[in-house]
Coordinates of C-alpha atoms in Angstrom, one line a residue:
Chain Z
M179 CA 0.0 0.0 0.0
Q180 CA 1.4 3.4 -0.9
E181 CA 2.6 5.5 1.9
N182 CA 0.8 8.6 0.6
N183 CA -2.6 7.3 1.5
S184 CA -1.6 6.0 4.9
V185 CA -2.8 7.6 8.1
G186 CA 0.9 7.9 8.9
I187 CA 2.5 7.6 12.3
V188 CA -0.1 7.0 15.0
A189 CA -0.1 6.6 18.8
A190 CA -2.4 4.8 21.1
Q191 CA -4.3 6.6 23.9
T192 CA -5.8 5.4 27.1
A193 CA -9.2 6.3 28.5
H194 CA -9.5 5.6 32.2
F195 CA -13.0 5.0 33.5
N196 CA -13.1 5.4 37.2
R197 CA -16.5 4.0 37.6
P198 CA -17.9 0.5 38.0
L199 CA -19.2 -1.4 35.0
T200 CA -21.9 -4.0 35.7
L201 CA -21.5 -6.8 33.1
K202 CA -24.2 -9.0 31.6
S203 CA -23.1 -11.8 33.9
G204 CA -23.7 -9.7 36.9
A205 CA -20.0 -9.3 37.7
V206 CA -18.8 -5.8 38.3
L207 CA -15.6 -4.3 37.1
P208 CA -14.8 -1.6 39.6
Q209 CA -12.9 0.5 37.1
F210 CA -11.3 0.0 33.7
D211 CA -9.1 1.3 31.0
L212 CA -9.8 1.3 27.3
V213 CA -6.9 1.7 24.9
Y214 CA -7.9 3.3 21.6
E215 CA -6.5 5.1 18.5
T216 CA -8.1 7.6 16.2
Y217 CA -7.5 8.7 12.6
G218 CA -8.8 11.7 10.8
T219 CA -10.4 14.7 12.5
L220 CA -13.6 14.8 14.5
N221 CA -15.7 17.5 12.8
A222 CA -17.3 20.4 14.6
D223 CA -20.7 18.8 15.1
K224 CA -19.1 15.4 15.9
S225 CA -21.1 13.7 13.2
N226 CA -18.3 11.9 11.3
A227 CA -17.1 9.3 13.8
V228 CA -16.8 5.7 12.7
L229 CA -16.0 3.0 15.2
I230 CA -14.1 -0.1 14.1
C231 CA -14.9 -3.2 16.2
H232 CA -12.3 -5.9 16.2
A233 CA -12.6 -9.6 15.9
L234 CA -11.0 -12.4 18.0
S235 CA -7.4 -11.4 17.9
G236 CA -7.7 -7.8 16.7
T237 CA -6.6 -4.7 18.5
H238 CA -7.1 -0.9 18.6
H239 CA -4.2 -0.6 16.2
V240 CA -6.3 -0.6 13.0
A241 CA -4.3 1.6 10.7
G242 CA -1.0 3.4 10.4
K243 CA 2.4 2.6 12.0
Y244 CA 3.8 3.5 15.4
S245 CA 7.2 4.4 13.8
A246 CA 8.6 4.7 10.4
D247 CA 10.5 1.5 11.0
D248 CA 7.5 -0.6 11.8
K249 CA 7.4 -3.6 9.6
Y250 CA 3.6 -3.9 9.5
P251 CA 0.8 -1.3 9.8
G252 CA -2.4 -1.7 11.7
W253 CA -4.6 -4.8 10.9
W254 CA -7.0 -3.0 8.6
D255 CA -4.7 -0.5 7.1
N256 CA -5.7 -1.5 3.6
L257 CA -9.2 -0.1 4.3
I258 CA -8.5 3.1 6.3
G259 CA -6.7 6.2 5.3
P260 CA -6.9 9.3 3.1
N261 CA -8.8 8.4 -0.1
K262 CA -9.0 4.8 1.0
P263 CA -12.5 3.1 1.1
L264 CA -12.9 4.4 4.7
D265 CA -11.6 7.8 3.9
T266 CA -10.0 9.6 6.9
N267 CA -10.4 12.9 5.0
K268 CA -14.1 12.5 5.6
F269 CA -14.4 10.3 8.7
F270 CA -13.0 10.3 12.2
V271 CA -12.1 6.7 12.8
I272 CA -11.8 5.1 16.2
G273 CA -10.1 1.8 16.9
V274 CA -10.5 0.3 20.4
N275 CA -9.1 -2.7 22.2
N276 CA -12.0 -4.5 23.7
L277 CA -12.4 -5.0 27.4
G278 CA -10.6 -8.2 28.4
G279 CA -8.1 -7.7 25.6
C280 CA -4.4 -8.0 26.0
H281 CA -3.2 -4.9 24.2
G282 CA -3.7 -2.3 26.9
S283 CA -7.3 -2.4 27.8
T284 CA -8.2 -3.9 31.2
G285 CA -8.0 -7.6 31.0
A286 CA -7.1 -10.7 32.9
A287 CA -3.4 -9.7 32.9
S288 CA -4.2 -6.3 34.5
N289 CA -4.0 -5.9 38.2
N290 CA -7.1 -6.4 40.2
P291 CA -7.3 -3.2 42.3
A292 CA -8.7 -5.3 45.2
T293 CA -5.6 -7.5 45.4
G294 CA -2.9 -5.7 43.6
Q295 CA -2.3 -9.0 41.7
P296 CA -3.2 -9.9 38.1
W297 CA -6.9 -10.7 37.8
G298 CA -6.2 -14.0 36.1
S299 CA -9.0 -16.5 36.6
Q300 CA -11.0 -13.9 38.6
F301 CA -11.4 -11.7 35.6
P302 CA -15.0 -11.9 34.5
V303 CA -16.3 -13.5 31.3
L304 CA -17.4 -10.8 29.0
T305 CA -20.1 -10.6 26.3
V306 CA -20.6 -8.7 23.1
E307 CA -23.2 -6.6 25.0
D308 CA -20.5 -5.7 27.6
W309 CA -18.1 -4.6 24.9
V310 CA -20.7 -2.4 23.2
A311 CA -21.6 -0.9 26.5
S312 CA -18.0 0.0 27.2
Q313 CA -17.5 1.3 23.7
A314 CA -20.5 3.6 24.2
L315 CA -18.8 4.9 27.3
L316 CA -15.7 5.6 25.2
A317 CA -17.9 7.5 22.7
D318 CA -19.2 9.6 25.6
Y319 CA -15.7 10.2 26.7
L320 CA -14.8 11.5 23.2
G321 CA -18.0 13.7 23.2
I322 CA -19.6 11.7 20.5
T323 CA -23.4 11.3 20.8
Q324 CA -24.0 9.5 17.6
L325 CA -21.7 7.5 15.4
A326 CA -21.9 7.9 11.7
A327 CA -21.1 4.2 11.4
V328 CA -20.0 1.1 13.3
L329 CA -18.0 -1.3 11.2
G330 CA -16.8 -4.8 12.0
G331 CA -16.0 -8.2 10.6
S332 CA -16.7 -11.5 12.2
L333 CA -17.0 -11.0 15.9
G334 CA -16.6 -7.3 15.1
G335 CA -19.7 -7.6 13.0
M336 CA -21.6 -8.9 15.9
Q337 CA -20.6 -5.8 17.9
A338 CA -21.8 -3.6 15.0
L339 CA -25.1 -5.4 15.0
Q340 CA -25.3 -5.1 18.8
W341 CA -24.7 -1.4 18.7
T342 CA -27.9 -0.9 16.6
I343 CA -29.9 -3.0 19.0
A344 CA -28.5 -1.5 22.2
Y345 CA -28.2 2.1 21.1
P346 CA -30.6 2.7 18.2
E347 CA -30.3 6.4 18.5
R348 CA -26.6 6.5 18.6
V349 CA -25.6 4.8 15.3
R350 CA -26.7 5.8 11.8
H351 CA -25.0 3.0 9.8
A352 CA -23.8 -0.5 10.6
L353 CA -21.5 -2.4 8.3
V354 CA -21.7 -6.0 9.3
I355 CA -19.1 -8.1 7.5
A356 CA -18.5 -11.8 7.4
S357 CA -20.6 -12.2 10.5
A358 CA -23.6 -14.1 11.9
P359 CA -26.5 -13.5 14.3
N360 CA -25.1 -16.3 16.4
L361 CA -22.7 -19.2 16.1
T362 CA -23.8 -22.6 14.9
A363 CA -23.0 -25.7 17.0
Q364 CA -20.1 -26.5 14.6
N365 CA -18.7 -23.0 14.9
M366 CA -18.9 -23.2 18.7
A367 CA -17.3 -26.6 18.6
F368 CA -14.1 -25.1 17.1
N369 CA -14.0 -22.6 20.0
E370 CA -14.4 -25.4 22.5
V371 CA -11.5 -27.3 21.1
A372 CA -9.4 -24.2 21.1
R373 CA -10.3 -23.5 24.8
Q374 CA -9.6 -27.1 25.8
A375 CA -6.2 -26.8 24.2
I376 CA -5.4 -23.9 26.4
I377 CA -7.2 -25.0 29.6
T378 CA -5.5 -28.4 29.6
D379 CA -2.0 -27.0 29.1
P380 CA -0.2 -27.7 32.3
E381 CA 1.1 -24.2 32.3
F382 CA -2.4 -22.7 32.4
Y383 CA -2.8 -23.0 36.2
G384 CA -6.5 -22.5 36.0
G385 CA -5.9 -19.1 34.4
D386 CA -3.5 -17.9 37.1
Y387 CA -0.3 -18.6 35.1
Y388 CA 0.9 -15.0 35.6
A389 CA 1.8 -15.8 39.2
H390 CA 3.9 -18.7 38.0
G391 CA 5.8 -16.7 35.5
V392 CA 4.8 -18.9 32.6
V393 CA 2.2 -18.8 29.8
P394 CA 0.2 -21.8 28.4
R395 CA 2.1 -21.5 25.1
R396 CA 1.4 -24.9 23.8
G397 CA -2.4 -24.6 24.3
L398 CA -2.5 -21.2 22.7
R399 CA -0.4 -22.3 19.8
I400 CA -2.7 -25.2 19.0
A401 CA -5.8 -23.0 19.5
R402 CA -4.4 -20.6 16.9
M403 CA -3.4 -23.4 14.5
L404 CA -7.0 -24.7 14.6
G405 CA -8.4 -21.2 14.1
H406 CA -6.2 -20.6 11.0
I407 CA -7.6 -23.8 9.4
T408 CA -11.1 -22.5 9.8
Y409 CA -10.3 -19.0 8.5
L410 CA -9.2 -20.4 5.2
S411 CA -11.1 -22.3 2.6
D412 CA -10.0 -25.7 1.3
D413 CA -9.4 -24.1 -2.1
A414 CA -7.3 -21.2 -0.6
M415 CA -5.2 -23.7 1.4
G416 CA -4.8 -25.8 -1.7
A417 CA -3.7 -22.8 -3.8
K418 CA -1.4 -21.5 -1.1
F419 CA 0.3 -24.8 -0.1
G420 CA -1.2 -27.7 -1.9
R421 CA 0.7 -30.8 -1.0
K422 CA 4.0 -29.0 -1.3
L423 CA 6.9 -30.5 0.7
K424 CA 9.7 -28.4 2.1
G425 CA 12.2 -31.1 1.0
A426 CA 12.3 -34.9 0.6
I427 CA 9.9 -37.0 2.7
Q428 CA 11.6 -37.8 6.0
Y429 CA 9.2 -40.4 7.4
S430 CA 9.0 -38.2 10.5
F431 CA 6.5 -35.9 12.3
D432 CA 8.5 -32.7 11.6
A433 CA 6.9 -30.0 9.6
E434 CA 7.6 -31.6 6.2
F435 CA 4.7 -30.1 4.3
E436 CA 4.6 -26.3 3.8
M437 CA 1.1 -26.2 5.2
E438 CA 2.5 -27.5 8.5
S439 CA 5.3 -24.9 8.6
Y440 CA 2.7 -22.2 8.0
L441 CA 0.5 -23.4 10.8
R442 CA 3.4 -23.8 13.2
Y443 CA 4.7 -20.4 12.4
Q444 CA 1.3 -18.8 12.9
G445 CA 0.8 -20.7 16.1
D446 CA 4.2 -19.8 17.5
K447 CA 3.9 -16.2 16.6
F448 CA 0.5 -15.9 18.2
A449 CA 1.5 -17.7 21.3
G450 CA 4.3 -15.3 21.8
E451 CA 2.2 -12.2 21.7
F452 CA -1.4 -13.0 22.8
D453 CA -2.8 -13.7 26.2
A454 CA -4.5 -17.1 26.7
N455 CA -7.1 -15.7 29.1
T456 CA -8.1 -13.1 26.4
Y457 CA -8.5 -15.9 23.9
L458 CA -10.8 -17.8 26.2
R459 CA -13.0 -14.8 26.8
M460 CA -13.1 -13.7 23.1
T461 CA -14.3 -17.1 22.0
R462 CA -16.8 -17.3 24.8
A463 CA -18.2 -13.9 23.8
L464 CA -18.6 -15.4 20.3
D465 CA -20.5 -18.4 21.7
Y466 CA -22.8 -16.4 23.9
Y467 CA -23.9 -13.8 21.4
D468 CA -27.4 -14.5 20.4
P469 CA -29.6 -11.4 20.3
A470 CA -32.7 -13.5 19.2
L471 CA -32.5 -15.7 22.3
A472 CA -34.4 -13.3 24.5
C473 CA -37.0 -12.9 21.8
G474 CA -38.0 -16.6 21.4
H475 CA -35.3 -17.1 18.8
D476 CA -37.0 -14.5 16.6
L477 CA -34.2 -12.3 15.2
S478 CA -36.7 -10.0 13.5
L479 CA -38.3 -9.3 16.8
A480 CA -34.9 -8.8 18.4
L481 CA -34.2 -6.0 15.8
K482 CA -37.5 -4.3 16.3
Q483 CA -36.0 -1.2 17.9
V484 CA -33.2 -0.9 15.4
K485 CA -33.1 2.3 13.3
A486 CA -29.7 2.2 11.6
Q487 CA -29.1 1.6 8.0
F488 CA -27.1 -1.5 7.1
L489 CA -24.6 -2.9 4.7
V490 CA -24.2 -6.6 5.2
V491 CA -21.3 -8.4 3.3
S492 CA -20.4 -12.1 3.1
F493 CA -17.9 -14.1 1.2
T494 CA -18.7 -17.1 -0.9
S495 CA -15.9 -19.3 0.4
D496 CA -16.4 -18.4 4.1
W497 CA -17.6 -21.5 5.7
R498 CA -17.0 -20.4 9.3
F499 CA -19.4 -17.4 8.9
S500 CA -21.2 -18.5 5.8
P501 CA -23.3 -16.3 3.5
A502 CA -26.4 -18.1 4.7
R503 CA -25.8 -16.6 8.2
S504 CA -25.5 -13.1 6.8
R505 CA -28.7 -13.7 4.9
E506 CA -30.4 -14.4 8.2
I507 CA -29.4 -10.9 9.3
V508 CA -30.6 -9.4 6.0
K509 CA -34.0 -11.1 6.3
A510 CA -34.5 -9.8 9.8
L511 CA -33.7 -6.3 8.7
L512 CA -36.0 -6.6 5.7
D513 CA -38.8 -7.9 8.0
N514 CA -38.4 -4.7 9.9
E515 CA -38.4 -2.6 6.7
L516 CA -35.0 -1.2 7.5
T517 CA -32.7 0.2 4.9
V518 CA -30.3 -2.6 4.0
S519 CA -28.0 -3.6 1.2
Y520 CA -26.4 -7.0 1.0
A521 CA -23.3 -8.1 -1.0
E522 CA -22.1 -11.7 -1.4
V523 CA -18.6 -11.3 -2.6
T524 CA -17.0 -14.0 -4.7
A525 CA -13.8 -14.8 -2.9
A526 CA -11.5 -17.7 -2.5
H527 CA -9.9 -16.8 0.8
G528 CA -12.6 -18.1 3.2
H529 CA -13.3 -16.1 6.4
D530 CA -9.9 -14.3 6.0
A531 CA -11.3 -12.6 2.9
F532 CA -12.8 -9.8 5.0
L533 CA -9.3 -8.5 5.7
M534 CA -8.0 -8.8 2.1
P535 CA -7.8 -5.8 -0.2
D536 CA -10.0 -7.3 -2.9
A537 CA -10.9 -4.6 -5.4
H538 CA -14.6 -5.4 -5.7
Y539 CA -15.0 -5.8 -1.9
H540 CA -13.3 -2.5 -1.3
N541 CA -15.4 -0.8 -4.0
I542 CA -18.5 -2.0 -2.1
L543 CA -17.3 -0.5 1.1
R544 CA -16.2 2.7 -0.6
S545 CA -19.5 3.1 -2.4
Y546 CA -21.5 2.6 0.7
L547 CA -19.4 4.9 2.8
N548 CA -19.5 7.6 0.1
N549 CA -23.3 7.7 0.6
V550 CA -23.0 8.1 4.4
Q551 CA -23.8 11.7 5.3
V552 CA -21.7 13.4 7.9
Chain T
M148 CA -28.7 -9.8 -18.6
T149 CA -31.3 -7.2 -18.0
D150 CA -28.5 -4.7 -17.9
A151 CA -27.2 -5.9 -21.2
I152 CA -30.6 -5.4 -22.8
Q153 CA -30.8 -2.0 -21.2
N154 CA -27.4 -1.0 -22.4
N155 CA -28.2 -2.1 -25.9
V156 CA -31.6 -0.2 -25.8
N157 CA -29.9 2.9 -24.5
S158 CA -27.0 2.8 -26.9
T159 CA -29.3 2.5 -29.9
N160 CA -31.2 5.7 -29.3
T161 CA -34.4 4.2 -28.0
V162 CA -34.1 5.7 -24.6
Q163 CA -37.6 7.0 -25.2
Q164 CA -39.0 3.5 -25.3
F165 CA -37.2 2.6 -22.0
R166 CA -38.7 5.7 -20.4
Q167 CA -42.1 4.6 -21.7
D168 CA -41.6 1.3 -20.0
F169 CA -40.7 3.1 -16.8
A170 CA -43.7 5.5 -17.1
V171 CA -46.1 2.6 -17.4
I172 CA -44.6 0.8 -14.4
A173 CA -44.6 4.0 -12.4
S174 CA -48.3 4.5 -13.2
W175 CA -49.0 1.1 -11.6
V176 CA -47.0 1.8 -8.4
S177 CA -48.5 3.7 -5.5
F178 CA -47.0 6.7 -3.9
A179 CA -44.7 5.9 -1.0
S180 CA -45.3 2.2 -1.4
K181 CA -42.9 -0.6 -0.8
V182 CA -41.4 -2.0 -4.0
L183 CA -39.1 -4.9 -4.8
D184 CA -37.4 -4.8 -8.2
L185 CA -36.0 -8.2 -9.2
G186 CA -33.1 -8.2 -11.6
C187 CA -32.8 -4.5 -11.0
G188 CA -29.7 -4.0 -13.2
D189 CA -28.0 -0.7 -12.4
G190 CA -31.0 0.5 -10.3
E191 CA -32.2 3.0 -12.8
L192 CA -35.9 2.0 -12.4
L193 CA -35.6 2.1 -8.6
Q194 CA -34.1 5.5 -8.8
F195 CA -36.9 6.7 -11.1
L196 CA -39.6 5.3 -8.8
R197 CA -37.8 6.7 -5.7
S198 CA -37.5 10.2 -7.1
G199 CA -41.0 10.4 -8.6
L200 CA -43.1 8.3 -6.1
E201 CA -40.9 8.3 -3.0
V202 CA -41.2 4.5 -2.8
K203 CA -39.3 2.5 -0.3
G204 CA -37.4 0.4 -2.8
Y205 CA -35.2 -2.6 -2.7
G206 CA -33.4 -4.2 -5.7
V207 CA -32.3 -7.7 -6.2
E208 CA -29.3 -8.2 -8.4
K209 CA -26.8 -11.1 -9.0
D210 CA -24.2 -9.3 -11.1
D211 CA -21.3 -7.6 -9.2
A212 CA -21.0 -4.6 -11.5
N213 CA -24.7 -4.0 -11.5
W214 CA -24.8 -4.4 -7.7
L215 CA -22.1 -1.7 -7.4
A216 CA -23.9 0.6 -9.8
C217 CA -27.1 0.3 -7.7
M218 CA -25.2 1.1 -4.6
Q219 CA -23.6 4.1 -6.2
N220 CA -26.9 5.5 -7.3
G221 CA -28.2 5.2 -3.7
S222 CA -30.5 2.1 -4.1
N223 CA -30.8 -0.6 -1.6
V224 CA -29.7 -3.8 -3.3
I225 CA -29.7 -7.4 -2.2
Q226 CA -27.3 -9.7 -4.0
M227 CA -28.9 -13.0 -4.7
D228 CA -29.8 -15.3 -7.6
L229 CA -33.5 -15.2 -8.5
E230 CA -33.3 -18.8 -9.7
D231 CA -33.1 -19.7 -6.0
G232 CA -36.4 -18.1 -5.3
L233 CA -37.2 -15.3 -2.8
S234 CA -36.8 -17.2 0.5
G235 CA -35.3 -14.1 2.2
F236 CA -38.6 -12.2 1.8
E237 CA -41.8 -12.7 3.8
D238 CA -45.2 -13.4 2.3
Q239 CA -47.1 -10.3 1.2
S240 CA -44.3 -8.0 2.5
F241 CA -44.2 -5.7 -0.6
D242 CA -46.9 -3.7 -2.2
T243 CA -45.4 -4.3 -5.7
V244 CA -42.8 -6.8 -6.9
I245 CA -41.4 -6.0 -10.3
L246 CA -39.7 -8.3 -12.9
S247 CA -38.7 -6.1 -15.8
Q248 CA -37.5 -7.8 -19.0
T249 CA -36.0 -10.6 -17.0
L250 CA -38.7 -13.3 -17.2
Q251 CA -37.5 -14.6 -20.5
A252 CA -34.0 -15.2 -19.1
M253 CA -35.3 -17.2 -16.1
H254 CA -34.9 -21.0 -15.9
N255 CA -37.4 -21.4 -13.1
T256 CA -40.1 -19.3 -14.7
E257 CA -43.1 -20.7 -12.9
E258 CA -41.3 -20.6 -9.6
I259 CA -40.3 -17.0 -9.8
V260 CA -43.8 -15.9 -10.8
H261 CA -45.2 -17.9 -7.9
E262 CA -42.6 -16.5 -5.5
M263 CA -43.4 -12.9 -6.7
L264 CA -47.1 -13.5 -6.0
R265 CA -46.2 -14.8 -2.6
V266 CA -44.1 -11.8 -1.6
G267 CA -46.0 -9.0 -3.4
R268 CA -49.6 -8.0 -3.1
E269 CA -49.3 -7.1 -6.7
I270 CA -46.7 -7.9 -9.3
I271 CA -45.5 -6.3 -12.5
V272 CA -44.0 -8.5 -15.2
T273 CA -42.6 -7.1 -18.5
F274 CA -41.1 -9.1 -21.3
P275 CA -40.3 -8.7 -25.0
N276 CA -43.2 -10.1 -27.1
F277 CA -41.9 -12.8 -29.3
G278 CA -45.1 -12.6 -31.3
Y279 CA -44.1 -9.1 -32.6
W280 CA -44.4 -9.1 -36.4
R281 CA -40.7 -8.3 -37.0
N282 CA -39.8 -11.4 -35.0
R283 CA -42.2 -13.4 -37.0
L284 CA -40.8 -12.0 -40.2
Q285 CA -37.3 -13.0 -39.3
I286 CA -38.5 -16.5 -38.4
T287 CA -40.4 -16.6 -41.7
N288 CA -37.1 -15.7 -43.4
G289 CA -35.6 -18.7 -41.7
R290 CA -33.6 -16.8 -39.1
M291 CA -33.8 -16.4 -35.3
P292 CA -35.0 -12.9 -34.4
V293 CA -32.3 -10.3 -33.5
S294 CA -33.5 -6.8 -32.6
K295 CA -33.0 -3.9 -30.3
I296 CA -35.1 -5.5 -27.6
L297 CA -33.7 -9.0 -28.4
P298 CA -30.1 -8.1 -29.2
Y299 CA -28.6 -11.6 -28.9
Q300 CA -27.5 -14.2 -31.4
W301 CA -29.0 -17.7 -30.9
Y302 CA -25.7 -19.0 -29.5
D303 CA -25.1 -16.3 -26.9
T304 CA -28.6 -15.4 -25.7
P305 CA -29.4 -15.5 -22.0
N306 CA -33.0 -15.8 -23.1
V307 CA -34.3 -19.3 -22.6
H308 CA -38.0 -18.8 -22.1
L309 CA -39.3 -16.4 -24.7
C310 CA -43.0 -16.2 -25.1
T311 CA -45.8 -14.3 -26.9
I312 CA -48.5 -12.2 -25.3
N313 CA -51.0 -14.9 -26.1
D314 CA -48.7 -17.5 -24.4
F315 CA -48.5 -15.4 -21.3
D316 CA -52.2 -14.7 -21.2
E317 CA -52.8 -18.5 -21.2
F318 CA -50.0 -18.9 -18.6
C319 CA -51.9 -16.6 -16.3
K320 CA -55.2 -18.4 -16.9
N321 CA -53.7 -21.8 -16.3
H322 CA -51.9 -20.6 -13.1
K323 CA -55.0 -18.8 -11.8
I324 CA -53.3 -15.4 -11.9
T325 CA -55.5 -12.4 -12.3
I326 CA -54.5 -9.9 -14.9
L327 CA -55.3 -6.5 -13.4
E328 CA -53.9 -4.5 -16.3
R329 CA -52.0 -5.1 -19.5
C330 CA -50.1 -2.6 -21.5
V331 CA -48.4 -3.3 -24.8
I332 CA -46.0 -0.8 -26.4
T333 CA -43.8 -0.5 -29.4
N334 CA -41.2 2.2 -29.0
T335 CA -43.2 5.0 -27.5
K336 CA -46.6 4.0 -28.7
T337 CA -49.2 2.1 -26.8
I338 CA -50.6 -0.7 -29.0
H339 CA -54.3 -1.4 -28.6
F340 CA -55.0 -3.1 -32.0
M341 CA -53.6 -6.6 -32.4
P342 CA -51.1 -6.3 -29.6
N343 CA -49.6 -9.8 -30.1
L344 CA -48.7 -8.9 -33.6
L345 CA -47.9 -5.2 -33.4
G346 CA -46.4 -4.8 -29.8
N347 CA -42.8 -5.5 -29.0
L348 CA -42.9 -5.0 -25.2
A349 CA -45.6 -6.5 -23.0
M350 CA -46.3 -5.2 -19.5
Y351 CA -48.6 -6.9 -17.0
R352 CA -50.0 -5.9 -13.6
L353 CA -51.0 -9.1 -11.9
K354 CA -52.2 -10.5 -8.6
A355 CA -53.0 -14.0 -7.2
A356 CA -56.5 -15.0 -8.0

């Protein structure tokens, strides 16, 4: 990506909330921090703010670099910047690390003010509803009454949807990408295997590994390897690796196939930088999210109060958040006579496609966002 | 495919006819009603209905480029294949469901008409009349018809279910569909006399019996 349409060098900021937050579970966080970044300029009437909600392993660092020497920019840098689909000349973009995250916002590795020790196993289980409530507090903190748009992919799309349910007056547009109104049993099953890999790691210590000076690396690594398989399509893996060997067959269990090297590399990298307690909580939030549950499994009823306009996008090869699941959201929106457009993007990359700079996909987002009034 | 026809029509200076088509459809759509345009192409009809009648409109379009054009002109557009039916839409949830010059290219012809009648309180179907005399003349001369409204060669046409006005009248009768209104035009003229011979575009306003 050309440097001249980058948001440039960015810095994270911290919002401290010195007030208790009651979570959906009933647990109370006595106080908390949210780490966030912003790109672009908030206009005078504060009507151009766009919130980016991150998925499982995302962060507040959505675009730009922290220094000119940074190897990689933020995780959705291909989308956000001057003249990019989400144009920072027009919009004020906010990235936030979700509560329970491990990139600066209060999470299990943070100190519990009551004990002065890391929260660890005592850190509460969070929900999508809790994240959205905390994000609304961040919007208050930034003086933003109403967001022009909330945008998210996967678990981030669930947050965008939840914003429109919880705060119908506070969000004008929701962009729900590669998402679902809840997880299927198969989808939750992947999460369960990932969590079991972590929880049964001898170095997990029930979630209190911080006190032992270790991390459940093996579990986290396997969890991530499993995740990566489900984020790619069979075709994409075939195209990327096929049955390619790194060398001659060794009759061993080493990483002989290129696919194995890739998974091991991704697993190792992730295990070195992500917190296992965060992974557990992110996947649990995914499992629990089901806005239709309280409405007799009637999603249309669950969206009755919604006022926002929607863009829903899915990808043909995404089997973890399949187009059929996005169509359920679209149907519920149509049932409520809401303004909605739906695109089913032909893509080979599976779930990962939502992060790829595919020209048609980006044109879809650009066209929609061009029509968003600020 | 609808778009291809539209482009062809537009590019051959018969925009007037296309507008006539729009004008008839608009006369059958109520002010501020809820409209679903199937195979909406670049969304031109929806835009026309929105600006003139303030309808709450949604388009359905399969093609990526058309979808994008719809989005760019401000239409709501749902990307799906009409051949799969309209399962994403509730019974009787639209005032009017429109299928403009797309019927002849549908494989599941009976199903889409049935689905339209399920979803719409009224439906509008338009199609090129294969019984038009110029088409008959070309057949008489031993060739498949090619014209402004049927611009394809036999080997590259998306049109698989061409019919005449008489055929469609009988289809409605056999499927217990009530014809509320029928309008047949050629270019800008409304054809009252021998429409199946002299008309090249047929437009129907229908409802379930």
